[in-house]
Amino acid sequence: MKWSPNSSRGIVVAGGNGRGSDANQLNLPWGIDVDSKGNIYVADTGNNRVVMWPPGASEGTLVAGGNGLGSALNQFSKPVDVKVDSNGMIYVSDSDNHRVMRWGRGNLATQGVVVAGGNNAGSELNQLRNPNDIALDSSENIYIADRNNNRIVKWVEGESQGTIIYKETGFSPYKIKIDNSGNIYVGANN
């Protein structure tokens, strides 16, 4: 739903036609992002896909996944977050596959590329364990709320491992945002 400033009611801008997998439906929409053109990207977790809804559209367009539950490069297992960079590249936190993937612009890509994790569940620097939320900084570095490893990890494009930004026993990060000054904000259950 979208709420305009000073509005007391929201309007449905994606889904709203019951739970399902048709082009006008969603099933457990979890993460969302909006690009500079107003396109809404939805991590449609229950359908293991990411769909894009242009402004005013009555249906979404498949832009990533949608090939069933799995670990192939054209599949997801619980995609929980999506971010779109300034070039239109789509980043997806594929939680149960313990990886972050990058897909091409729009609906042109037929598979993604693993850009973080993807080496089974674990706590080594080249592994993730159920990554939840992701954020991109102005240099396109990826910051990952690596929930079940109790840490925030920064992954630089092209690197084979990440760098731990923060880790603490009992720290369970769910959401991560970066402002224009590079400050990192984390929502966590402790």
Tab-separated table of N, CA, C and O in Angstrom, residues 3 23 27 36 42 44 46 58-59 68 76 82 109 137 144 152 155-156 158 161:
chain	number	residue	atom	x	y	z
A	3	TRP	N	0.864	5.358	1.078
A	3	TRP	CA	0.250	6.460	1.783
A	3	TRP	C	0.928	7.747	1.333
A	3	TRP	O	2.135	7.905	1.497
A	23	ALA	N	-0.289	-12.839	-11.966
A	23	ALA	CA	0.437	-11.579	-12.152
A	23	ALA	C	-0.141	-10.431	-11.329
A	23	ALA	O	0.554	-9.455	-11.060
A	27	ASN	N	2.081	-13.445	-2.580
A	27	ASN	CA	1.974	-14.453	-1.537
A	27	ASN	C	3.095	-14.193	-0.538
A	27	ASN	O	4.239	-14.517	-0.797
A	36	SER	N	13.873	5.126	-9.003
A	36	SER	CA	13.709	6.554	-9.293
A	36	SER	C	12.528	6.843	-10.222
A	36	SER	O	12.066	7.981	-10.297
A	42	VAL	N	8.903	-5.979	-5.364
A	42	VAL	CA	8.401	-6.722	-4.210
A	42	VAL	C	9.073	-8.091	-4.134
A	42	VAL	O	9.054	-8.846	-5.114
A	44	ASP	N	8.427	-11.303	-3.288
A	44	ASP	CA	7.208	-12.096	-3.132
A	44	ASP	C	7.624	-13.455	-2.556
A	44	ASP	O	7.738	-14.446	-3.274
A	46	GLY	N	6.500	-15.957	-0.655
A	46	GLY	CA	5.760	-17.210	-0.787
A	46	GLY	C	5.761	-17.770	-2.200
A	46	GLY	O	5.511	-18.963	-2.395
A	58	SER	N	-1.915	-2.734	-12.933
A	58	SER	CA	-2.821	-3.660	-12.254
A	58	SER	C	-2.193	-5.049	-12.134
A	58	SER	O	-2.768	-5.934	-11.511
A	59	GLU	N	-1.015	-5.229	-12.740
A	59	GLU	CA	-0.284	-6.490	-12.654
A	59	GLU	C	1.201	-6.211	-12.496
A	59	GLU	O	1.709	-5.191	-12.954
A	68	GLY	N	10.104	-21.699	-9.226
A	68	GLY	CA	9.910	-22.646	-8.133
A	68	GLY	C	10.953	-22.492	-7.041
A	68	GLY	O	11.915	-21.746	-7.163
A	76	PHE	N	14.872	-19.107	-6.092
A	76	PHE	CA	15.059	-18.620	-4.730
A	76	PHE	C	14.479	-19.636	-3.752
A	76	PHE	O	13.636	-20.449	-4.114
A	82	VAL	N	14.660	-6.975	-1.222
A	82	VAL	CA	15.067	-6.570	-2.567
A	82	VAL	C	15.510	-5.108	-2.523
A	82	VAL	O	14.901	-4.294	-1.819
A	109	ALA	N	16.822	-10.432	-17.362
A	109	ALA	CA	17.700	-11.493	-16.857
A	109	ALA	C	16.945	-12.803	-16.698
A	109	ALA	O	15.794	-12.816	-16.259
A	137	ASP	N	25.317	1.090	-0.274
A	137	ASP	CA	25.804	2.449	-0.061
A	137	ASP	C	26.034	3.122	-1.408
A	137	ASP	O	25.772	2.533	-2.466
A	144	ILE	N	24.711	-6.377	4.867
A	144	ILE	CA	23.794	-7.495	5.063
A	144	ILE	C	23.486	-7.683	6.545
A	144	ILE	O	24.407	-7.794	7.363
A	152	ILE	N	26.440	-7.810	11.277
A	152	ILE	CA	26.274	-7.000	10.079
A	152	ILE	C	27.542	-7.205	9.259
A	152	ILE	O	28.657	-7.086	9.780
A	155	TRP	N	29.925	-6.352	2.129
A	155	TRP	CA	30.487	-7.141	1.038
A	155	TRP	C	30.765	-6.198	-0.130
A	155	TRP	O	29.858	-5.567	-0.655
A	156	VAL	N	32.026	-6.103	-0.517
A	156	VAL	CA	32.428	-5.257	-1.630
A	156	VAL	C	32.271	-6.052	-2.923
A	156	VAL	O	32.642	-7.232	-2.981
A	158	GLY	N	32.634	-8.010	-6.116
A	158	GLY	CA	33.754	-8.781	-6.652
A	158	GLY	C	34.597	-9.499	-5.617
A	158	GLY	O	35.445	-10.313	-5.975
A	161	GLN	N	34.709	-12.679	-0.026
A	161	GLN	CA	34.268	-12.737	1.365
A	161	GLN	C	33.906	-11.338	1.850
A	161	GLN	O	34.317	-10.346	1.264
